PDB file of C-alpha atoms and ligand atoms in Angstrom:
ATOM      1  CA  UNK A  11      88.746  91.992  87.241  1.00 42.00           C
ATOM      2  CA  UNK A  12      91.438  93.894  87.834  1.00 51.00           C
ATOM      3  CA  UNK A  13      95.243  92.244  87.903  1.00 64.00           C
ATOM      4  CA  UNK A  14      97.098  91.684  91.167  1.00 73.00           C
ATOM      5  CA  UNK A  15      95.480  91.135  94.580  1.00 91.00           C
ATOM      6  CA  UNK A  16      93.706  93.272  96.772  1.00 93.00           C
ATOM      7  CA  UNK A  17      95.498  93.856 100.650  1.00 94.00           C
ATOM      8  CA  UNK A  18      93.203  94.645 102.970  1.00 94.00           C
ATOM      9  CA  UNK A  19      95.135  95.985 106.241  1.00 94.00           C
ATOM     10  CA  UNK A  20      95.222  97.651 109.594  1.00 94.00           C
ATOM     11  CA  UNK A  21      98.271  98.579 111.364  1.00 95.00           C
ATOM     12  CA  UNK A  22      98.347  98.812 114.845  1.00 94.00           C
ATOM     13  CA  UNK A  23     101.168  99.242 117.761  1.00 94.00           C
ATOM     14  CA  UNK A  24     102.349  96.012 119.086  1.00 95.00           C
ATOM     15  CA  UNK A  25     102.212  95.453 123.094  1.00 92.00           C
ATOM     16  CA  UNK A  26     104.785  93.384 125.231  1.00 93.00           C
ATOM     17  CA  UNK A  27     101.599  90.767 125.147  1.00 93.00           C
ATOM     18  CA  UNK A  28     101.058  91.098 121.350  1.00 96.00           C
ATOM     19  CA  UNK A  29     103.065  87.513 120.620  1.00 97.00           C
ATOM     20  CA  UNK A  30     101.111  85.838 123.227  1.00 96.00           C
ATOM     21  CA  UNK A  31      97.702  86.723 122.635  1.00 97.00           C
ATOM     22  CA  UNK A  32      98.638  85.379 118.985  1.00 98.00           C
ATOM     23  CA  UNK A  33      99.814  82.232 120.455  1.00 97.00           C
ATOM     24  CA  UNK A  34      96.920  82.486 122.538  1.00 97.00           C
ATOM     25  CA  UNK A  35      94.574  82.283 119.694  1.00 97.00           C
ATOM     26  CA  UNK A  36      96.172  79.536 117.976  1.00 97.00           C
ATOM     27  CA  UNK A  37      98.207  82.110 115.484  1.00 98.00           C
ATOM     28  CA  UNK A  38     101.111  80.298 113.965  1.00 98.00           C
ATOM     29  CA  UNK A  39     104.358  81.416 113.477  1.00 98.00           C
ATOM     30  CA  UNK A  40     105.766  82.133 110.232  1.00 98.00           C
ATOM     31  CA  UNK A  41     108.816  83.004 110.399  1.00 97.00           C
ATOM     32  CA  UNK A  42     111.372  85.810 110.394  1.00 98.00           C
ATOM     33  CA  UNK A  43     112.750  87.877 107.827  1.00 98.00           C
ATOM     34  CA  UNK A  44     114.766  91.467 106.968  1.00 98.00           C
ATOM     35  CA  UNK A  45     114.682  92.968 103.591  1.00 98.00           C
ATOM     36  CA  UNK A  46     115.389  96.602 101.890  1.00 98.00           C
ATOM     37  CA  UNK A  47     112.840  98.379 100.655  1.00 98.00           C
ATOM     38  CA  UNK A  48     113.723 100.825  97.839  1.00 98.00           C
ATOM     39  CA  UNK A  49     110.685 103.335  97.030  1.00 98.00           C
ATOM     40  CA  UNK A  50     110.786 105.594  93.566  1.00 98.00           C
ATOM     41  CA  UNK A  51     109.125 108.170  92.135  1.00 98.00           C
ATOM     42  CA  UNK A  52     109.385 110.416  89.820  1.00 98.00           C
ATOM     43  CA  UNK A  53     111.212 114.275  90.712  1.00 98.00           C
ATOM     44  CA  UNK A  54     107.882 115.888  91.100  1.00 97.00           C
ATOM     45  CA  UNK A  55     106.323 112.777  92.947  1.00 98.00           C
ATOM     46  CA  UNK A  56     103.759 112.271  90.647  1.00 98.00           C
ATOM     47  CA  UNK A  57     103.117 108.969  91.315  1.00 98.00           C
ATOM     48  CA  UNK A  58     102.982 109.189  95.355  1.00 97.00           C
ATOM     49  CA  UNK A  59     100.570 112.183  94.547  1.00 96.00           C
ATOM     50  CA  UNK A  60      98.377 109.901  92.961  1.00 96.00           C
ATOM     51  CA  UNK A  61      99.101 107.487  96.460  1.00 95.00           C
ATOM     52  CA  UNK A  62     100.892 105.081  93.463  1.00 97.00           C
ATOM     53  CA  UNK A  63     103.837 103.320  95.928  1.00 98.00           C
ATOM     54  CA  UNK A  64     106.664 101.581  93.757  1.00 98.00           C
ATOM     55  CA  UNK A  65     109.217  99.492  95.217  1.00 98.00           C
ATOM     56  CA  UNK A  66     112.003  97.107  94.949  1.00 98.00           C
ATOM     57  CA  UNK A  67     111.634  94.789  97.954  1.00 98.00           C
ATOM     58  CA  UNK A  68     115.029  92.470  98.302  1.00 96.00           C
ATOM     59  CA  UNK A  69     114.132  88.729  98.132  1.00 95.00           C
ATOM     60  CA  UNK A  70     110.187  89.472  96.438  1.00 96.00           C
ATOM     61  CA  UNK A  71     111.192  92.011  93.325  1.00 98.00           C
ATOM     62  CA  UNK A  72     109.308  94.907  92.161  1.00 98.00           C
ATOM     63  CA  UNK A  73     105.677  95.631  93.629  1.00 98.00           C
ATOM     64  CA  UNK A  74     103.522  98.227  93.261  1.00 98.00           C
ATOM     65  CA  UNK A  75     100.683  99.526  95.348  1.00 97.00           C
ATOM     66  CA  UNK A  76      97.911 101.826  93.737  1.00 95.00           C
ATOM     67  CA  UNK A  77      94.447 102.708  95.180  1.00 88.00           C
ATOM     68  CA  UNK A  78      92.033 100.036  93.911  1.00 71.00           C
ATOM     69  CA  UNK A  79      88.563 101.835  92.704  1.00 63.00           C
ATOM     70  CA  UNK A  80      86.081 101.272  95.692  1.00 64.00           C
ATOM     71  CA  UNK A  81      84.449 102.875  98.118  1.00 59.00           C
ATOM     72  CA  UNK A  82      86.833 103.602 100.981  1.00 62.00           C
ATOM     73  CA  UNK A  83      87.204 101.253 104.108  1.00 62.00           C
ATOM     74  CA  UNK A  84      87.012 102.923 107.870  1.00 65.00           C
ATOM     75  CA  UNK A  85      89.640 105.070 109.051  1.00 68.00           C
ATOM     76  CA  UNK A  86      91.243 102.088 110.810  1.00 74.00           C
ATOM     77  CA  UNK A  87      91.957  99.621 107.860  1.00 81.00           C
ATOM     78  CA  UNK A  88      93.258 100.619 104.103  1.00 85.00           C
ATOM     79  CA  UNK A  89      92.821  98.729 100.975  1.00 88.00           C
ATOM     80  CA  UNK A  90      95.287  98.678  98.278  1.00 93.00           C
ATOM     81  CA  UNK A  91      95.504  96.771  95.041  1.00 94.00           C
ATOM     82  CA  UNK A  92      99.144  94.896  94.720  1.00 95.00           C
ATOM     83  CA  UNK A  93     100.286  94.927  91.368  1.00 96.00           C
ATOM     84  CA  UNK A  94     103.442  92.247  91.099  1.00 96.00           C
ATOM     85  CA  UNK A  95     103.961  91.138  87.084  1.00 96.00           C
ATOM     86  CA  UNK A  96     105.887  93.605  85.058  1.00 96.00           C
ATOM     87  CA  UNK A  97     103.368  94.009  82.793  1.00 95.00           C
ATOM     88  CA  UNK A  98     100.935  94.999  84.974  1.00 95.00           C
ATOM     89  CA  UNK A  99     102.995  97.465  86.759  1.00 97.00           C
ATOM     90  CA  UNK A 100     104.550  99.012  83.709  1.00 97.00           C
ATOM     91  CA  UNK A 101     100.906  99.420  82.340  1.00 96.00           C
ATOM     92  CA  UNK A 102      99.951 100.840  85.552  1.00 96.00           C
ATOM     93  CA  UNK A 103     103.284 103.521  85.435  1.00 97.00           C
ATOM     94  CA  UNK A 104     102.432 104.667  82.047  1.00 97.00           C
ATOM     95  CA  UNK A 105      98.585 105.022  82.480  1.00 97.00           C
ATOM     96  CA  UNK A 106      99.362 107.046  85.861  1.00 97.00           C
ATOM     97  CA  UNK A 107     102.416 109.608  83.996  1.00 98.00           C
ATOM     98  CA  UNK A 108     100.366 110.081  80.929  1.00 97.00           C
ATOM     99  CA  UNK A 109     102.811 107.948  79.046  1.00 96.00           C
ATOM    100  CA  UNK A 110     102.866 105.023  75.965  1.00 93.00           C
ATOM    101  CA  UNK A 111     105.045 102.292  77.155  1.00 87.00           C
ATOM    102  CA  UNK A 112     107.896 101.986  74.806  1.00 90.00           C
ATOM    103  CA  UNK A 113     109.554  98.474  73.362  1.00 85.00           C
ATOM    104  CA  UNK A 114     112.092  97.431  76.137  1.00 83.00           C
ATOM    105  CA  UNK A 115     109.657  98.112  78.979  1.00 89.00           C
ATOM    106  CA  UNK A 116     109.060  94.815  78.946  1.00 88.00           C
ATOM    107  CA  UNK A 117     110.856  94.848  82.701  1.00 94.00           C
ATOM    108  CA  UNK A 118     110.115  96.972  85.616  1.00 97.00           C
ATOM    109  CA  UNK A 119     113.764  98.771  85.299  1.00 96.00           C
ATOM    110  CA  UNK A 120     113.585  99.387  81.841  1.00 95.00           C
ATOM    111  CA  UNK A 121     110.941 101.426  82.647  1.00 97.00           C
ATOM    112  CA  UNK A 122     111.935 102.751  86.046  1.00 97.00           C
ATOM    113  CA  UNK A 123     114.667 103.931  83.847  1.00 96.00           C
ATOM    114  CA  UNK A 124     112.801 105.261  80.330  1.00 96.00           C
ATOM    115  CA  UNK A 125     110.319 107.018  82.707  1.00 97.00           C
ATOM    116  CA  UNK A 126     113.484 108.892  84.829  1.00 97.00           C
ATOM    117  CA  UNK A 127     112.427 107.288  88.204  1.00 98.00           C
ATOM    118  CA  UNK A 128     114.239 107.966  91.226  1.00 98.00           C
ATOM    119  CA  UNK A 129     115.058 106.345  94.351  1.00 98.00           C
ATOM    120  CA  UNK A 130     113.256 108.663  97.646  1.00 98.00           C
ATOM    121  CA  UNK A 131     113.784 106.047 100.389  1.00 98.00           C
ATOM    122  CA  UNK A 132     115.054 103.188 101.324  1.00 98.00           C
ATOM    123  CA  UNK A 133     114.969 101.592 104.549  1.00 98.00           C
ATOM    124  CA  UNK A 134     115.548  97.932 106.118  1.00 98.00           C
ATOM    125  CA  UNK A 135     112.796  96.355 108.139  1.00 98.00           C
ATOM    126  CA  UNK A 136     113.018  93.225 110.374  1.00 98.00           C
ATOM    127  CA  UNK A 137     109.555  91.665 110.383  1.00 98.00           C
ATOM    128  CA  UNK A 138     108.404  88.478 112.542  1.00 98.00           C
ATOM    129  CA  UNK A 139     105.263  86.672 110.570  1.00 98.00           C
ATOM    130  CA  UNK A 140     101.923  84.998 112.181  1.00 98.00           C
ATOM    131  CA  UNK A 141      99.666  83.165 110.588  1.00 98.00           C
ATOM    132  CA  UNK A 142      96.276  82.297 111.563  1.00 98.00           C
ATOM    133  CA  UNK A 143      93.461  81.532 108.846  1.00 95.00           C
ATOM    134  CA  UNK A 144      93.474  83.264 106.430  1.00 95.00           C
ATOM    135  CA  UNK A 145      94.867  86.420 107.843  1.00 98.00           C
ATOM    136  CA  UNK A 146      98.357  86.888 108.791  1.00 98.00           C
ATOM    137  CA  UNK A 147      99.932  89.347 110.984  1.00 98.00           C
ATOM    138  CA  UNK A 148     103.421  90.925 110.743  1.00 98.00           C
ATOM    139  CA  UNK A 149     105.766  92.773 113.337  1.00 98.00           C
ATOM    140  CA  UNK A 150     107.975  94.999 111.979  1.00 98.00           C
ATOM    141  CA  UNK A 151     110.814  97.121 113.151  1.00 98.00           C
ATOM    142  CA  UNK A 152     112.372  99.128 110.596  1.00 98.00           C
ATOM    143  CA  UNK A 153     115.844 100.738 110.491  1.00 98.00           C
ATOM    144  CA  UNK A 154     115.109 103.759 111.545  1.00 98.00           C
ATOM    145  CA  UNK A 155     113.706 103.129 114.910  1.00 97.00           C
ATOM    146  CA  UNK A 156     109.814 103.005 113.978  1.00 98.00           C
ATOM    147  CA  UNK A 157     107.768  99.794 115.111  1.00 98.00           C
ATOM    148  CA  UNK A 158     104.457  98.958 113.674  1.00 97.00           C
ATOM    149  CA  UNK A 159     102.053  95.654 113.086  1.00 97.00           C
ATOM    150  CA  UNK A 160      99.578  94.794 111.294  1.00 97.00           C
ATOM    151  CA  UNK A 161      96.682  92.132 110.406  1.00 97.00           C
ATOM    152  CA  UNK A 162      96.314  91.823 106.842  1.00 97.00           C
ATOM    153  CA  UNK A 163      94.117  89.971 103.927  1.00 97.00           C
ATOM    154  CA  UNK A 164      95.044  89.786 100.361  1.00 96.00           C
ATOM    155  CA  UNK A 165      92.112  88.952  98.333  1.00 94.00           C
ATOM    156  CA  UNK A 166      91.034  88.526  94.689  1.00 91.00           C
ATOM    157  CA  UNK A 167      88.466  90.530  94.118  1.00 89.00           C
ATOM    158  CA  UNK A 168      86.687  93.610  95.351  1.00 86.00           C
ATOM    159  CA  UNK A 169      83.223  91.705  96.029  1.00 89.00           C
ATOM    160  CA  UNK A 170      85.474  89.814  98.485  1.00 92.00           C
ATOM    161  CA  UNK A 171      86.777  93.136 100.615  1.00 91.00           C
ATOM    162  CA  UNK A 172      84.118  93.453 102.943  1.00 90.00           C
ATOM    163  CA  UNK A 173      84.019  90.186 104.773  1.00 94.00           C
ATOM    164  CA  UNK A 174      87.714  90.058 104.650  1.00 94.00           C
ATOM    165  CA  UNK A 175      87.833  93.841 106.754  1.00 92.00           C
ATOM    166  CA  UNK A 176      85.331  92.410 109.214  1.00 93.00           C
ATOM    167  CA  UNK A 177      87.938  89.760 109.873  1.00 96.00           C
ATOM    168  CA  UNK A 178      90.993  91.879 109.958  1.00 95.00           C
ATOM    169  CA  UNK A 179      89.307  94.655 112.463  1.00 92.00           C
ATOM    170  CA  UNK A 180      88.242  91.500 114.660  1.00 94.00           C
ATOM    171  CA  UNK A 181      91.384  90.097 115.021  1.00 96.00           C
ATOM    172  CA  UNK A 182      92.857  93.537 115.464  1.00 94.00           C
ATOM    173  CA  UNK A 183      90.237  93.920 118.375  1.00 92.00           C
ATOM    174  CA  UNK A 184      90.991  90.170 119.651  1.00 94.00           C
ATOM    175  CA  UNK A 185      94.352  91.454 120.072  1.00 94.00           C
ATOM    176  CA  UNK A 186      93.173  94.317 122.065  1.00 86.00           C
ATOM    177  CA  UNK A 187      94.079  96.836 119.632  1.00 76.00           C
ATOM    178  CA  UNK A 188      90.746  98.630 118.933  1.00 70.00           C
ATOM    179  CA  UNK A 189      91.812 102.274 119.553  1.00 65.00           C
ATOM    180  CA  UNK A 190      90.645 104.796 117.871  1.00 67.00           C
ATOM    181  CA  UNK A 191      94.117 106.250 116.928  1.00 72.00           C
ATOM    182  CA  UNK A 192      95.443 105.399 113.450  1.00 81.00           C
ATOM    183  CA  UNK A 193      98.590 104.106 113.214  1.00 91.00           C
ATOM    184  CA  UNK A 194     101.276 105.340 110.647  1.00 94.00           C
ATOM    185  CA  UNK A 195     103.010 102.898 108.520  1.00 96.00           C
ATOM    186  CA  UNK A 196     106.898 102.865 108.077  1.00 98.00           C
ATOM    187  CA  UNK A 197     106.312 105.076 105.212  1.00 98.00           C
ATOM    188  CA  UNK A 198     104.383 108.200 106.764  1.00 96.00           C
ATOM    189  CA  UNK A 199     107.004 107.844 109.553  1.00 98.00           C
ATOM    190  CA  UNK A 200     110.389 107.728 107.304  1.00 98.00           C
ATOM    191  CA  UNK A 201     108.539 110.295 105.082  1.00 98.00           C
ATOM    192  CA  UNK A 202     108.049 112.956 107.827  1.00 97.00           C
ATOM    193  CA  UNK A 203     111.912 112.574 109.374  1.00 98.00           C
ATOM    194  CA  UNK A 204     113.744 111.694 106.826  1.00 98.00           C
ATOM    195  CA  UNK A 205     111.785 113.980 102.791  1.00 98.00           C
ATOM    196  CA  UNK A 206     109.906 116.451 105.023  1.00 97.00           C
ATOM    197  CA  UNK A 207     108.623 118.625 101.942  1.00 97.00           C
ATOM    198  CA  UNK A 208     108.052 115.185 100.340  1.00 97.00           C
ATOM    199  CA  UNK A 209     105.487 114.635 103.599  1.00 96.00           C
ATOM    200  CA  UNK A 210     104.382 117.842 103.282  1.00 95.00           C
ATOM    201  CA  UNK A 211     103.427 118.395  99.738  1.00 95.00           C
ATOM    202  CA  UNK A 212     101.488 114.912 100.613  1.00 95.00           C
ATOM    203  CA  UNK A 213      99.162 115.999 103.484  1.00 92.00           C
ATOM    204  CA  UNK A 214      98.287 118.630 101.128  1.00 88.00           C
ATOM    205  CA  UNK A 215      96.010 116.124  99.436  1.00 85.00           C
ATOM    206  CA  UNK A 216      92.765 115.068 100.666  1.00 60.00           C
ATOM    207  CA  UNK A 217      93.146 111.208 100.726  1.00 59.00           C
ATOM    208  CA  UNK A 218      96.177 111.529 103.174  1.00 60.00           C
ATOM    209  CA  UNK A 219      95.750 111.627 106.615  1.00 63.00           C
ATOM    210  CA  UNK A 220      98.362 113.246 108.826  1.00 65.00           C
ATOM    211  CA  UNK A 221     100.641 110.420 110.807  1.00 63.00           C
ATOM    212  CA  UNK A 222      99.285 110.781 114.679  1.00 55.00           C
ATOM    213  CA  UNK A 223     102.052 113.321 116.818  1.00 43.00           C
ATOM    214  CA  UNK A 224     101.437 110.258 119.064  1.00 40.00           C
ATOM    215  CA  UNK A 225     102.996 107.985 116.663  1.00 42.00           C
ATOM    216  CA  UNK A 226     106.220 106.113 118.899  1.00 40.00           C
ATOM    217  CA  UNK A 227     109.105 107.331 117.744  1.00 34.00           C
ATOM    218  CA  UNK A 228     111.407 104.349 119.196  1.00 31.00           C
ATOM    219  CA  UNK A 229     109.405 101.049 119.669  1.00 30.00           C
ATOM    220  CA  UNK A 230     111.815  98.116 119.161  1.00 26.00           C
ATOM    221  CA  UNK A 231     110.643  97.191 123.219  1.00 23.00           C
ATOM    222  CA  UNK A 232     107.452  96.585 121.715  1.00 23.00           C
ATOM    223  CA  UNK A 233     107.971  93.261 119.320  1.00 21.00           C
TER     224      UNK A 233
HETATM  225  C1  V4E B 308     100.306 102.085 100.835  1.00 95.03           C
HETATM  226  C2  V4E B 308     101.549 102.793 101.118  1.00 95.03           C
HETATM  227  C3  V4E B 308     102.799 102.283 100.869  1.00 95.03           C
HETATM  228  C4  V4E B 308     103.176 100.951 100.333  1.00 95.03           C
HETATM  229  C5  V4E B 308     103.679 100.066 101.446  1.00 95.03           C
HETATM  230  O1  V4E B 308     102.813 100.140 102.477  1.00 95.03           O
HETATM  231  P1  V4E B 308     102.809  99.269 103.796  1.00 95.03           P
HETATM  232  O2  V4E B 308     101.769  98.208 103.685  1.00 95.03           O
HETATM  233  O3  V4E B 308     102.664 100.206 104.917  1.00 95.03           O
HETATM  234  O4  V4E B 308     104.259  98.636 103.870  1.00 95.03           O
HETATM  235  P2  V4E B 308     104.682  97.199 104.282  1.00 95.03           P
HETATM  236  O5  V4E B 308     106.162  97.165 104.364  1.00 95.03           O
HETATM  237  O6  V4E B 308     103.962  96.763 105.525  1.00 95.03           O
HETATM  238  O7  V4E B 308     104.196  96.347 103.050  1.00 95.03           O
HETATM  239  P3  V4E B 308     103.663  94.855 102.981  1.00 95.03           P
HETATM  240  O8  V4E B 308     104.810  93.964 103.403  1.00 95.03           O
HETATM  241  O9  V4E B 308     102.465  94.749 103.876  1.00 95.03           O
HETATM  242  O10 V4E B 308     103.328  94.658 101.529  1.00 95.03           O
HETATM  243  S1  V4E B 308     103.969 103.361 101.313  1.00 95.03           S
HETATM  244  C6  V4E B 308     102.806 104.476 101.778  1.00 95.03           C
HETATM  245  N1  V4E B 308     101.569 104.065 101.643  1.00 95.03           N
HETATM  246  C7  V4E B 308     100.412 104.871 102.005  1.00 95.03           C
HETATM  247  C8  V4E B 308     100.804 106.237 102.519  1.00 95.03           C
HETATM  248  C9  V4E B 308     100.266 107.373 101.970  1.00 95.03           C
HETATM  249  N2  V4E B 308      99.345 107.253 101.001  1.00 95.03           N
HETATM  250  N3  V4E B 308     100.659 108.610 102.368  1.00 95.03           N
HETATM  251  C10 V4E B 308     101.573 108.730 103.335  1.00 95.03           C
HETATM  252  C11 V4E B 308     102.017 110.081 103.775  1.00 95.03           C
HETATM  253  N4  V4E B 308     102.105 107.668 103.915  1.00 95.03           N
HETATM  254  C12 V4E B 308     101.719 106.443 103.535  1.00 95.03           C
END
């Protein structure tokens, strides 16, 4: 089994009624929070190319996101293995770039460092938390005027993916969120305004899909 959990997610657009209907079906609130998030990569993003998402994330530490090997879920949900002990994610870096880890690695920015990784965004988001079984749901509003939500699962192992989509995509529809439109995260959003060719050179591989030209562009009204 592989290390880390597995998020299982979908991200929709919050309505004025979004907090209710999560009241409404005995979601419980889990409090506020705003943190940085610092993405890096290296000059010739070969780690987003390989949809590998690095991050310092004030308050949690490093993270990293990678694809985990399985089939892949419907176009409204994504699944994406969360690697969080150094070891892990330093084994992941150096697997991805083609590279042996060297003594002193030990810790993420040793080897943010060693490898020449650099900083390609950084944004604050302000996220309100809801909790309800096993799922929890965040609203987010990040710094540069993009608002998104989503339901979200973190599981253990792949076996366990499929009932925990079923659940997200219900409460997404029990929200009354069931569109068919995908919604961009933060990242596809900050990507596109703020490292077009960085966007760009993205959509030119097959796994991304292009952020919606319906996407809001200012949304704090809606959490
Ligand atoms: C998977 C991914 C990224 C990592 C962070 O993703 P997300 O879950 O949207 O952020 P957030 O703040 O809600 O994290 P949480 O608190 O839930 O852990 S950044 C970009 N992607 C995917 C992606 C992609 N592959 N290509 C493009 C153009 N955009 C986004």
């Amino acid at each position: 089994m592989p290390s880390g959990s597995i998020e299982v997610e979908s991200k929709f657009e919050a309505g004025p009624d979004t907090e209710a209907r999560l009241a409404a079906l005995g979601a419980a609130p889990a409090g506020s929070s705003s943190f940085r998030d610092l993405y890096y990569d290296t000059p010739d993003l070969r780690l987003t190319r390989a949809d590998h998402w690095l991050r310092l994330r004030q308050g949690a530490g490093w993270e990293l996101k990678c694809p985990p090997v399985l089939v892949p879920p419907p176009a409204m949900a994504t699944t994406y293995q969360e690697l969080t002990s150094p070891r892990a994610i330093v084994g992941r870096l150096c697997g991805v770039l083609g590279v042996a880890p060297v003594p002193g690695w030990d810790q993420v920015p040793g080897a943010v460092a060693g490898l020449g990784l650099q900083e390609f965004a950084s944004f604050v988001t302000q996220r309100r938390s809801y909790r309800l079984g096993g799922l929890r749901v965040d609203l987010d509003q990040a710094d540069f005027g993009y608002a998104v939500a989503e339901v979200e699962a973190l599981v253990g192992a792949q076996e366990d993916v499929p009932v925990a989509l079923e659940e997200v995509l219900q409460l997404r529809r029990a929200l009354g969120r069931d569109g068919a439109t995908r919604v961009p995260g933060k990242m596809s959003i900050y990507l596109q305004r703020h490292r077009p060719r960085h966007y760009q050179e993205l959509l030119l591989l097959s796994w991304v899909k292009p952020a919606s030209s319906a996407a809001p562009t200012e949304a704090s009204a809606q959490i």
